[in-house]
């Protein structure tokens, strides 16, 4: 069976414009009807579009999608398996939130403990972090440290969670004016280091903090573009992760 552009767009839940763009960049090439030269899509393109849609579920760049589709079957299968893990994690997050909401509706918010009210949101945050950074963090520090850190976060009071959130923003605010500096012997640079150290001591098991571990995490901010993006977006300045890494290295020599 073949589909027109509009038919396939309706079937896949995308716009015809999206399909034309995919054709233009070589991501999903169309065939041409020999009678009228209209664009048509065969079963091969339908199957490829389904795979594209799966890979894009978590905002994978189209360039990366194309590399996977045009590469080895092994790499594509591995990528799809990874997407399955992410979908499963997202399902579990939503299931947990639904359970908490059902408890709220059944018991009433006034009869729930504070821990019950926010446990699902804590778990959602942990699972989202695991989904985005878990593999790299576990490779760097090991499962035991990651699990202990997750437990520490789960055990936090709401006041502590609020303090942690405020501290994250405070780090970004303090980092912004020093991005690009090469003089780290200033009160401003030292404050960035102290705030970041405080953040790690709040989130890591207390016995696990060390200057070496601190340096390792800061180096990851530079090597992993996802971490770099967080600091660049948070400060509005390019090179923010590099500056933070340099400050940490300076004060953990």
Coordinates of C-alpha atoms in Angstrom, one line a residue:
X1 CA 0.0 0.0 0.0
X2 CA 1.2 3.5 -0.7
X3 CA 0.3 6.8 1.0
X4 CA 0.1 10.4 -0.2
X5 CA 1.9 13.0 1.9
X6 CA -1.4 14.0 3.6
X7 CA -2.4 10.4 4.2
X8 CA 0.8 9.5 5.9
X9 CA 0.9 12.8 7.9
X10 CA -2.6 12.0 9.2
X11 CA -1.6 8.4 10.0
X12 CA 1.6 9.3 11.8
X13 CA 0.3 12.4 13.6
X14 CA 2.7 14.9 11.9
X15 CA 2.1 17.7 9.5
X16 CA 2.6 17.4 5.7
X17 CA 5.1 20.2 6.1
X18 CA 7.1 18.0 8.4
X19 CA 7.2 15.2 5.9
X20 CA 8.3 17.6 3.1
X21 CA 11.1 18.8 5.4
X22 CA 12.2 15.3 6.1
X23 CA 12.4 14.7 2.4
X24 CA 14.4 17.8 1.9
X25 CA 17.1 16.9 4.4
X26 CA 17.2 13.3 3.3
X27 CA 15.7 11.8 6.5
X28 CA 12.7 10.3 4.8
X29 CA 12.9 10.3 1.0
X30 CA 9.7 9.9 -1.0
X31 CA 9.0 8.0 -4.1
X32 CA 7.2 9.5 -7.2
X33 CA 4.0 8.2 -8.7
X34 CA 5.0 7.4 -12.3
X35 CA 1.6 8.6 -13.6
X36 CA 1.4 12.1 -12.0
X37 CA 4.8 12.5 -10.2
X38 CA 3.1 13.2 -6.9
X39 CA 5.0 12.2 -3.7
X40 CA 4.1 8.8 -2.5
X41 CA 5.3 6.7 0.5
X42 CA 5.7 3.0 0.4
X43 CA 5.8 0.5 3.3
X44 CA 9.6 1.1 3.5
X45 CA 9.1 4.8 4.3
X46 CA 6.2 4.1 6.6
X47 CA 8.4 1.8 8.7
X48 CA 11.2 4.3 8.7
X49 CA 8.9 7.0 9.8
X50 CA 7.7 4.9 12.7
X51 CA 11.4 4.5 13.8
X52 CA 11.9 8.2 13.4
X53 CA 9.0 8.9 15.7
X54 CA 10.3 6.6 18.4
X55 CA 13.8 8.1 18.3
X56 CA 12.4 11.6 18.5
X57 CA 10.3 11.0 21.6
X58 CA 12.9 12.6 23.9
X59 CA 14.0 15.4 21.6
X60 CA 16.8 13.5 19.8
X61 CA 18.2 15.9 17.2
X62 CA 17.2 15.0 13.6
X63 CA 20.9 14.8 12.6
X64 CA 21.5 12.1 15.2
X65 CA 18.3 10.3 14.1
X66 CA 19.6 10.3 10.5
X67 CA 23.0 8.9 11.5
X68 CA 21.3 6.1 13.4
X69 CA 18.9 5.2 10.6
X70 CA 21.7 5.2 8.0
X71 CA 24.2 3.4 10.2
X72 CA 24.5 -0.1 11.4
X73 CA 21.5 -2.2 12.5
X74 CA 23.3 -2.9 15.8
X75 CA 23.5 0.8 16.7
X76 CA 19.9 1.4 15.7
X77 CA 18.7 -1.5 17.8
X78 CA 20.7 -0.2 20.8
X79 CA 19.2 3.2 20.4
X80 CA 15.7 1.9 20.3
X81 CA 16.3 -0.3 23.4
X82 CA 17.5 2.9 25.2
X83 CA 14.3 4.7 24.1
X84 CA 12.3 1.8 25.5
X85 CA 14.0 2.3 28.9
X86 CA 13.2 5.9 28.8
X87 CA 9.5 5.3 27.9
X88 CA 9.3 2.7 30.7
X89 CA 10.8 5.2 33.2
X90 CA 8.4 7.9 32.1
X91 CA 5.5 5.5 32.4
X92 CA 6.6 4.6 36.0
X93 CA 6.9 8.3 36.8
X94 CA 3.3 9.0 35.6
X95 CA 2.0 5.9 37.4
X96 CA 3.5 7.1 40.7
X97 CA 2.0 10.6 40.3
X98 CA -1.4 9.1 39.5
X99 CA -1.2 6.9 42.7
X100 CA -0.4 10.0 44.8
X101 CA -3.2 12.0 43.2
X102 CA -5.6 9.1 43.8
X103 CA -4.5 9.1 47.5
X104 CA -5.1 12.8 47.6
X105 CA -8.6 12.5 46.2
X106 CA -9.5 9.5 48.4
X107 CA -8.0 10.6 51.7
X108 CA -8.0 14.4 51.3
X109 CA -5.0 16.5 51.4
X110 CA -5.5 17.4 55.0
X111 CA -5.2 13.7 56.1
X112 CA -1.9 13.1 54.2
X113 CA 1.5 13.5 55.8
X114 CA 3.9 16.0 54.2
X115 CA 6.1 13.1 53.1
X116 CA 3.1 11.4 51.4
X117 CA 2.2 14.6 49.6
X118 CA 5.6 15.0 47.9
X119 CA 7.1 11.5 47.8
X120 CA 5.9 11.0 44.2
X121 CA 7.5 14.3 43.0
X122 CA 10.8 13.4 44.6
X123 CA 10.8 10.0 42.9
X124 CA 9.8 11.7 39.6
X125 CA 12.8 14.0 40.0
X126 CA 15.2 11.1 40.7
X127 CA 13.9 9.1 37.8
X128 CA 14.2 12.0 35.4
X129 CA 17.8 12.6 36.5
X130 CA 18.6 8.9 36.1
X131 CA 17.0 8.9 32.7
X132 CA 19.1 11.9 31.6
X133 CA 22.4 11.5 33.4
X134 CA 22.3 8.1 35.2
X135 CA 24.5 6.1 32.9
X136 CA 27.3 8.6 33.0
X137 CA 27.1 9.3 36.7
X138 CA 27.1 5.6 37.6
X139 CA 30.1 5.0 35.4
X140 CA 31.9 7.8 37.1
X141 CA 31.1 7.2 40.7
X142 CA 29.5 3.7 40.9
X143 CA 26.1 2.4 41.8
X144 CA 26.5 2.5 45.6
X145 CA 27.2 6.3 45.7
X146 CA 24.3 7.0 43.3
X147 CA 21.9 4.9 45.3
X148 CA 23.0 6.6 48.5
X149 CA 22.6 10.0 46.9
X150 CA 19.1 9.1 45.7
X151 CA 18.2 7.9 49.2
X152 CA 19.5 11.1 50.8
X153 CA 17.3 13.1 48.4
X154 CA 14.2 11.0 49.2
X155 CA 14.8 11.5 52.9
X156 CA 14.9 15.3 52.6
X157 CA 12.2 17.4 54.2
X158 CA 10.3 19.8 52.0
X159 CA 12.3 22.6 53.6
X160 CA 15.5 21.0 52.6
X161 CA 14.3 20.4 49.0
X162 CA 13.3 24.1 48.8
X163 CA 16.8 25.0 50.1
X164 CA 18.4 22.8 47.5
X165 CA 16.4 24.3 44.7
X166 CA 17.2 27.8 45.9
X167 CA 20.9 26.8 46.1
X168 CA 20.9 25.7 42.5
X169 CA 19.7 29.1 41.4
X170 CA 22.1 30.8 43.7
X171 CA 25.0 29.0 42.0
X172 CA 23.8 30.1 38.6
X173 CA 23.4 33.7 39.7
X174 CA 26.9 33.7 41.3
X175 CA 28.5 32.1 38.3
X176 CA 27.0 34.5 35.7
X177 CA 29.2 37.6 36.4
X178 CA 32.4 35.6 36.5
X179 CA 32.0 33.6 33.3
X180 CA 35.1 34.0 31.2
X181 CA 37.3 35.3 34.0
X182 CA 40.8 33.9 34.5
X183 CA 41.3 35.4 37.9
X184 CA 39.9 33.0 40.4
X185 CA 41.5 34.6 43.5
X186 CA 38.4 36.9 43.9
X187 CA 35.6 36.8 46.5
X188 CA 33.1 36.2 43.6
X189 CA 34.9 33.1 42.3
X190 CA 35.5 31.8 45.7
X191 CA 31.8 32.2 46.5
X192 CA 30.9 30.1 43.4
X193 CA 33.2 27.3 44.6
X194 CA 31.7 27.4 48.1
X195 CA 28.1 27.3 46.9
X196 CA 28.9 24.4 44.5
X197 CA 30.6 22.5 47.3
X198 CA 27.6 23.1 49.6
X199 CA 25.3 21.8 46.8
X200 CA 27.4 18.6 46.5
X201 CA 27.5 18.1 50.3
X202 CA 23.7 18.4 50.4
X203 CA 23.2 15.8 47.6
X204 CA 26.0 13.4 48.1
X205 CA 26.5 11.1 51.1
X206 CA 28.7 13.1 53.5
X207 CA 31.5 10.6 53.6
X208 CA 31.7 10.5 49.8
X209 CA 32.7 14.2 49.2
X210 CA 36.3 14.7 48.3
X211 CA 38.2 17.3 46.3
X212 CA 39.0 14.6 43.7
X213 CA 35.3 13.7 43.3
X214 CA 34.5 17.4 43.1
X215 CA 37.0 17.9 40.3
X216 CA 35.7 14.8 38.4
X217 CA 32.2 16.1 38.4
X218 CA 33.2 19.6 37.3
X219 CA 35.2 18.0 34.5
X220 CA 32.1 16.1 33.4
X221 CA 30.3 19.4 33.1
X222 CA 32.7 20.3 30.3
X223 CA 32.9 17.0 28.5
X224 CA 29.2 16.3 28.5
X225 CA 27.2 18.8 26.3
X226 CA 24.0 18.2 28.4
X227 CA 25.7 19.5 31.5
X228 CA 27.3 22.4 29.6
X229 CA 23.9 23.4 28.2
X230 CA 22.4 23.5 31.7
X231 CA 25.0 26.0 32.9
X232 CA 24.9 28.0 29.6
X233 CA 21.1 28.2 29.7
X234 CA 21.1 29.0 33.4
X235 CA 23.5 31.9 33.1
X236 CA 22.8 32.9 29.6
X237 CA 26.5 32.8 28.8
X238 CA 28.6 30.5 26.7
X239 CA 31.5 29.0 28.5
X240 CA 29.8 28.9 31.9
X241 CA 30.6 25.2 32.4
X242 CA 34.3 25.8 31.5
X243 CA 34.5 28.6 34.0
X244 CA 32.9 26.5 36.8
X245 CA 35.3 23.7 36.0
X246 CA 38.3 26.0 36.2
X247 CA 37.1 27.5 39.5
X248 CA 36.7 24.1 41.0
X249 CA 40.1 23.0 39.8
X250 CA 41.6 26.1 41.3
X251 CA 40.2 25.6 44.7
X252 CA 40.7 21.8 44.9
X253 CA 44.4 21.8 43.9

